[in-house]
Amino acid sequence: MKKLLIAFLIIISTSCKKDEIDLTYPGTARLAVVVSGITWAPVNAGYTTERPNGLLYQWGRMYGQEYISTDTIPGPVALSVGNNSSNSSNFFTVQATPFNWCTTSFTLWDMTSYNPCPEGWRVPTTTELAVLNAAGSTWLYSPTDNPDGLPGRWFGGNHGTDHVGSVFLPATGFRNVSKGAATIRGTMGDYWSSEASGIYSSSLFFTSSGANMASDYRAGGLPVRCVRK
């Protein structure tokens, strides 16, 4: 019995240590957050301490761009062109419906070839974003109440109090489809899902007034908050 107990404790200890390692998000010392059984990254894709909002991604592209940049190229272009490293800093503008930066239309963001998230992570599904939204949220009025001092919303458990069990999404703003112009950072957040239908891709949209599921043209530049595979 004593040997069985020791073995059981070793298994538990090993499992806990493994979870601690796995929950550290690549590129930061911050831990991921589990909300309603889904493990969320603590920062946006493309995050650095100098770029706390992360990068903005056109739907289906593995490379994100800065919020303010003059590197714009007329689109649409082929999928392979948009995901070529030589175009990593370029934002493809489009002037007409369906407002897709890509010449082909597909319904799922390719997580095998064009995943913007670190290894072991991926873009969330529409359902996963909806579950996060359903967990409740609170707009952050005080920029001192999150690690990077940014406005945005806390989603998940205790979102309105000590934020234990909640994840913070900054109000990153977006880049528009026709010019790639930077728009309303600090007052709005709109986060991509990995799924599309028709000419739109689904997203989680929020302002200080509330949060809801939405849809956007694929040529728009939006942030990505990765989830664990």
mmCIF file of C-alpha atoms in Angstrom:
data_model
loop_
_atom_site.group_PDB
_atom_site.id
_atom_site.type_symbol
_atom_site.label_atom_id
_atom_site.label_comp_id
_atom_site.label_asym_id
_atom_site.label_seq_id
_atom_site.Cartn_x
_atom_site.Cartn_y
_atom_site.Cartn_z
ATOM 1 C CA MET A 1 0.000 0.000 0.000
ATOM 2 C CA LYS A 2 2.843 2.385 0.907
ATOM 3 C CA LYS A 3 4.549 1.742 -2.452
ATOM 4 C CA LEU A 4 1.300 2.379 -4.294
ATOM 5 C CA LEU A 5 0.806 5.664 -2.436
ATOM 6 C CA ILE A 6 4.339 6.823 -3.259
ATOM 7 C CA ALA A 7 3.868 5.925 -6.925
ATOM 8 C CA PHE A 8 0.557 7.800 -6.974
ATOM 9 C CA LEU A 9 2.166 10.915 -5.484
ATOM 10 C CA ILE A 10 5.001 10.762 -8.022
ATOM 11 C CA ILE A 11 2.494 10.596 -10.879
ATOM 12 C CA ILE A 12 0.602 13.598 -9.510
ATOM 13 C CA SER A 13 3.817 15.569 -8.995
ATOM 14 C CA THR A 14 5.052 14.818 -12.508
ATOM 15 C CA SER A 15 1.688 15.722 -14.000
ATOM 16 C CA CYS A 16 1.561 19.054 -12.174
ATOM 17 C CA LYS A 17 5.064 19.990 -13.271
ATOM 18 C CA LYS A 18 4.229 19.083 -16.844
ATOM 19 C CA ASP A 19 1.125 21.285 -16.732
ATOM 20 C CA GLU A 20 3.170 24.185 -15.381
ATOM 21 C CA ILE A 21 5.646 23.881 -18.255
ATOM 22 C CA ASP A 22 2.954 23.483 -20.904
ATOM 23 C CA LEU A 23 0.979 26.469 -19.644
ATOM 24 C CA THR A 24 3.861 28.904 -20.074
ATOM 25 C CA TYR A 25 3.171 30.765 -23.293
ATOM 26 C CA PRO A 26 6.093 30.875 -25.758
ATOM 27 C CA GLY A 27 7.970 34.158 -25.860
ATOM 28 C CA THR A 28 6.785 35.344 -22.437
ATOM 29 C CA ALA A 29 7.067 34.354 -18.803
ATOM 30 C CA ARG A 30 3.282 34.535 -18.463
ATOM 31 C CA LEU A 31 1.017 31.580 -17.913
ATOM 32 C CA ALA A 32 -1.920 30.643 -20.085
ATOM 33 C CA VAL A 33 -5.425 30.901 -18.622
ATOM 34 C CA VAL A 34 -8.103 28.204 -18.649
ATOM 35 C CA VAL A 35 -11.621 29.555 -19.167
ATOM 36 C CA SER A 36 -14.509 27.064 -19.415
ATOM 37 C CA GLY A 37 -12.093 24.244 -20.233
ATOM 38 C CA ILE A 38 -10.319 26.152 -23.042
ATOM 39 C CA THR A 39 -6.691 27.184 -22.573
ATOM 40 C CA TRP A 40 -6.029 30.732 -23.756
ATOM 41 C CA ALA A 41 -2.734 32.476 -24.435
ATOM 42 C CA PRO A 42 -2.092 35.375 -22.024
ATOM 43 C CA VAL A 43 -1.101 37.753 -24.855
ATOM 44 C CA ASN A 44 -1.937 38.335 -28.522
ATOM 45 C CA ALA A 45 -0.124 36.678 -31.402
ATOM 46 C CA GLY A 46 2.905 38.766 -32.341
ATOM 47 C CA TYR A 47 3.292 40.111 -28.799
ATOM 48 C CA THR A 48 6.512 41.679 -27.570
ATOM 49 C CA THR A 49 7.068 44.021 -24.642
ATOM 50 C CA GLU A 50 7.585 46.808 -27.186
ATOM 51 C CA ARG A 51 4.433 45.722 -29.061
ATOM 52 C CA PRO A 52 1.980 44.734 -26.296
ATOM 53 C CA ASN A 53 -1.070 44.710 -28.590
ATOM 54 C CA GLY A 54 0.586 42.124 -30.832
ATOM 55 C CA LEU A 55 0.256 42.191 -34.613
ATOM 56 C CA LEU A 56 -2.835 42.465 -36.826
ATOM 57 C CA TYR A 57 -3.607 39.627 -39.235
ATOM 58 C CA GLN A 58 -5.574 39.404 -42.440
ATOM 59 C CA TRP A 59 -7.708 36.277 -42.168
ATOM 60 C CA GLY A 60 -5.831 33.158 -43.317
ATOM 61 C CA ARG A 61 -2.339 34.676 -43.234
ATOM 62 C CA MET A 62 0.465 33.428 -41.005
ATOM 63 C CA TYR A 63 2.178 36.826 -40.953
ATOM 64 C CA GLY A 64 0.813 39.825 -39.093
ATOM 65 C CA GLN A 65 1.534 43.500 -39.601
ATOM 66 C CA GLU A 66 1.994 46.543 -37.392
ATOM 67 C CA TYR A 67 -0.976 48.731 -36.479
ATOM 68 C CA ILE A 68 0.540 51.706 -38.286
ATOM 69 C CA SER A 69 2.495 50.906 -41.440
ATOM 70 C CA THR A 70 2.859 52.221 -44.988
ATOM 71 C CA ASP A 71 3.682 48.770 -46.395
ATOM 72 C CA THR A 72 0.495 48.266 -48.409
ATOM 73 C CA ILE A 73 0.118 46.433 -51.734
ATOM 74 C CA PRO A 74 -2.993 46.217 -53.957
ATOM 75 C CA GLY A 75 -4.729 42.841 -53.740
ATOM 76 C CA PRO A 76 -6.131 40.325 -54.020
ATOM 77 C CA VAL A 77 -3.192 37.950 -54.371
ATOM 78 C CA ALA A 78 -2.702 34.190 -54.366
ATOM 79 C CA LEU A 79 -2.698 32.361 -51.035
ATOM 80 C CA SER A 80 0.961 31.411 -51.464
ATOM 81 C CA VAL A 81 1.900 35.033 -52.189
ATOM 82 C CA GLY A 82 0.188 36.351 -49.074
ATOM 83 C CA ASN A 83 1.930 33.728 -46.974
ATOM 84 C CA ASN A 84 5.374 34.164 -48.492
ATOM 85 C CA SER A 85 7.955 35.501 -46.044
ATOM 86 C CA SER A 86 8.919 38.211 -48.545
ATOM 87 C CA ASN A 87 5.468 39.735 -47.932
ATOM 88 C CA SER A 88 5.471 39.336 -44.163
ATOM 89 C CA SER A 89 5.287 43.093 -43.537
ATOM 90 C CA ASN A 90 2.912 43.871 -46.414
ATOM 91 C CA PHE A 91 -0.807 44.536 -45.976
ATOM 92 C CA PHE A 92 -2.931 43.702 -49.043
ATOM 93 C CA THR A 93 -5.650 46.262 -49.741
ATOM 94 C CA VAL A 94 -8.851 45.530 -51.679
ATOM 95 C CA GLN A 95 -11.435 47.941 -53.042
ATOM 96 C CA ALA A 96 -14.462 45.791 -53.869
ATOM 97 C CA THR A 97 -16.594 42.922 -52.616
ATOM 98 C CA PRO A 98 -15.910 40.250 -51.417
ATOM 99 C CA PHE A 99 -13.112 42.255 -49.755
ATOM 100 C CA ASN A 100 -10.843 39.242 -49.560
ATOM 101 C CA TRP A 101 -7.076 39.760 -49.753
ATOM 102 C CA CYS A 102 -6.840 36.265 -51.298
ATOM 103 C CA THR A 103 -7.929 35.233 -54.803
ATOM 104 C CA THR A 104 -9.365 31.982 -53.440
ATOM 105 C CA SER A 105 -12.077 31.563 -50.835
ATOM 106 C CA PHE A 106 -11.887 28.927 -48.110
ATOM 107 C CA THR A 107 -13.825 28.306 -44.918
ATOM 108 C CA LEU A 108 -11.068 27.269 -42.497
ATOM 109 C CA TRP A 109 -7.799 28.980 -41.638
ATOM 110 C CA ASP A 110 -5.060 26.461 -42.531
ATOM 111 C CA MET A 111 -3.473 25.583 -39.188
ATOM 112 C CA THR A 112 -0.961 23.241 -40.817
ATOM 113 C CA SER A 113 0.733 25.603 -43.264
ATOM 114 C CA TYR A 114 -0.333 29.121 -42.231
ATOM 115 C CA ASN A 115 -0.772 29.090 -38.470
ATOM 116 C CA PRO A 116 0.102 32.497 -36.957
ATOM 117 C CA CYS A 117 0.383 30.989 -33.475
ATOM 118 C CA PRO A 118 3.448 29.390 -31.844
ATOM 119 C CA GLU A 119 3.939 25.630 -31.990
ATOM 120 C CA GLY A 120 1.313 23.868 -29.903
ATOM 121 C CA TRP A 121 -1.184 26.725 -30.304
ATOM 122 C CA ARG A 122 -3.776 27.710 -32.916
ATOM 123 C CA VAL A 123 -6.432 30.260 -33.853
ATOM 124 C CA PRO A 124 -9.661 29.671 -31.858
ATOM 125 C CA THR A 125 -12.846 28.404 -33.453
ATOM 126 C CA THR A 126 -16.066 30.404 -33.538
ATOM 127 C CA THR A 127 -17.462 28.216 -30.759
ATOM 128 C CA GLU A 128 -14.419 28.773 -28.552
ATOM 129 C CA LEU A 129 -14.736 32.540 -28.883
ATOM 130 C CA ALA A 130 -18.466 32.277 -28.143
ATOM 131 C CA VAL A 131 -17.735 30.235 -25.010
ATOM 132 C CA LEU A 132 -15.250 32.879 -23.871
ATOM 133 C CA ASN A 133 -17.828 35.602 -24.443
ATOM 134 C CA ALA A 134 -20.474 33.619 -22.556
ATOM 135 C CA ALA A 135 -18.155 33.424 -19.536
ATOM 136 C CA GLY A 136 -18.767 37.142 -18.998
ATOM 137 C CA SER A 137 -16.531 40.178 -19.251
ATOM 138 C CA THR A 138 -15.727 43.576 -17.789
ATOM 139 C CA TRP A 139 -14.308 46.617 -19.582
ATOM 140 C CA LEU A 140 -11.098 47.860 -18.016
ATOM 141 C CA TYR A 141 -11.252 51.574 -17.274
ATOM 142 C CA SER A 142 -7.998 51.706 -15.319
ATOM 143 C CA PRO A 143 -4.942 50.899 -17.450
ATOM 144 C CA THR A 144 -3.041 49.976 -14.282
ATOM 145 C CA ASP A 145 -5.200 46.875 -13.850
ATOM 146 C CA ASN A 146 -3.392 44.641 -16.368
ATOM 147 C CA PRO A 147 0.278 43.756 -17.011
ATOM 148 C CA ASP A 148 0.732 46.007 -20.057
ATOM 149 C CA GLY A 149 -1.357 48.993 -18.998
ATOM 150 C CA LEU A 150 -3.777 48.752 -21.940
ATOM 151 C CA PRO A 151 -7.538 49.383 -22.217
ATOM 152 C CA GLY A 152 -9.680 46.365 -23.041
ATOM 153 C CA ARG A 153 -11.858 43.649 -21.495
ATOM 154 C CA TRP A 154 -11.300 40.854 -18.989
ATOM 155 C CA PHE A 155 -13.145 37.656 -19.978
ATOM 156 C CA GLY A 156 -13.851 34.670 -17.721
ATOM 157 C CA GLY A 157 -14.062 33.957 -14.011
ATOM 158 C CA ASN A 158 -13.848 36.902 -11.597
ATOM 159 C CA HIS A 159 -13.609 39.238 -14.585
ATOM 160 C CA GLY A 160 -14.943 42.130 -12.554
ATOM 161 C CA THR A 161 -12.917 41.588 -9.372
ATOM 162 C CA ASP A 162 -9.446 40.044 -8.945
ATOM 163 C CA HIS A 163 -9.367 38.508 -12.479
ATOM 164 C CA VAL A 164 -8.350 35.073 -11.203
ATOM 165 C CA GLY A 165 -9.432 32.662 -13.937
ATOM 166 C CA SER A 166 -9.948 35.399 -16.516
ATOM 167 C CA VAL A 167 -7.972 36.472 -19.583
ATOM 168 C CA PHE A 168 -7.387 40.057 -20.731
ATOM 169 C CA LEU A 169 -7.968 41.074 -24.368
ATOM 170 C CA PRO A 170 -6.694 44.565 -25.225
ATOM 171 C CA ALA A 171 -8.719 46.923 -27.394
ATOM 172 C CA THR A 172 -6.302 46.738 -30.306
ATOM 173 C CA GLY A 173 -8.417 48.397 -32.975
ATOM 174 C CA PHE A 174 -8.037 47.146 -36.557
ATOM 175 C CA ARG A 175 -6.802 48.006 -40.060
ATOM 176 C CA ASN A 176 -9.443 48.618 -42.718
ATOM 177 C CA VAL A 177 -9.696 46.677 -45.962
ATOM 178 C CA SER A 178 -9.396 49.460 -48.542
ATOM 179 C CA LYS A 179 -6.364 51.379 -47.310
ATOM 180 C CA GLY A 180 -4.991 49.396 -44.396
ATOM 181 C CA ALA A 181 -5.624 52.463 -42.254
ATOM 182 C CA ALA A 182 -5.269 52.097 -38.489
ATOM 183 C CA THR A 183 -8.605 52.539 -36.723
ATOM 184 C CA ILE A 184 -9.891 53.127 -33.138
ATOM 185 C CA ARG A 185 -7.180 51.485 -31.029
ATOM 186 C CA GLY A 186 -7.999 51.798 -27.353
ATOM 187 C CA THR A 187 -11.773 51.804 -27.792
ATOM 188 C CA MET A 188 -12.525 48.565 -29.671
ATOM 189 C CA GLY A 189 -11.317 44.983 -29.946
ATOM 190 C CA ASP A 190 -12.236 42.486 -32.681
ATOM 191 C CA TYR A 191 -10.565 39.054 -32.612
ATOM 192 C CA TRP A 192 -10.464 36.525 -35.446
ATOM 193 C CA SER A 193 -11.781 32.982 -35.308
ATOM 194 C CA SER A 194 -10.444 30.229 -37.568
ATOM 195 C CA GLU A 195 -13.749 29.867 -39.435
ATOM 196 C CA ALA A 196 -15.463 31.672 -42.302
ATOM 197 C CA SER A 197 -18.811 31.564 -44.062
ATOM 198 C CA GLY A 198 -19.606 33.313 -47.320
ATOM 199 C CA ILE A 199 -17.577 36.493 -47.649
ATOM 200 C CA TYR A 200 -17.164 36.927 -43.882
ATOM 201 C CA SER A 201 -15.084 35.389 -41.123
ATOM 202 C CA SER A 202 -16.439 35.249 -37.588
ATOM 203 C CA SER A 203 -14.920 37.203 -34.729
ATOM 204 C CA LEU A 204 -15.377 38.342 -31.141
ATOM 205 C CA PHE A 205 -16.108 42.077 -31.049
ATOM 206 C CA PHE A 206 -16.154 44.357 -28.011
ATOM 207 C CA THR A 207 -16.160 47.963 -26.836
ATOM 208 C CA SER A 208 -16.674 49.560 -23.429
ATOM 209 C CA SER A 209 -20.423 48.942 -23.898
ATOM 210 C CA GLY A 210 -20.251 45.161 -24.228
ATOM 211 C CA ALA A 211 -19.098 42.175 -26.257
ATOM 212 C CA ASN A 212 -20.719 39.989 -28.899
ATOM 213 C CA MET A 213 -19.958 37.636 -31.763
ATOM 214 C CA ALA A 214 -19.550 39.387 -35.105
ATOM 215 C CA SER A 215 -18.217 38.905 -38.639
ATOM 216 C CA ASP A 216 -15.688 40.784 -40.741
ATOM 217 C CA TYR A 217 -14.289 40.958 -44.262
ATOM 218 C CA ARG A 218 -11.195 38.777 -44.587
ATOM 219 C CA ALA A 219 -8.975 41.609 -45.802
ATOM 220 C CA GLY A 220 -9.339 43.443 -42.499
ATOM 221 C CA GLY A 221 -6.396 43.421 -40.128
ATOM 222 C CA LEU A 222 -7.494 41.998 -36.758
ATOM 223 C CA PRO A 223 -5.673 40.547 -33.753
ATOM 224 C CA VAL A 224 -5.469 36.849 -32.920
ATOM 225 C CA ARG A 225 -5.588 35.350 -29.432
ATOM 226 C CA CYS A 226 -4.307 31.798 -29.655
ATOM 227 C CA VAL A 227 -5.640 28.736 -27.833
ATOM 228 C CA ARG A 228 -3.785 25.577 -26.931
ATOM 229 C CA LYS A 229 -4.103 22.635 -29.314
#
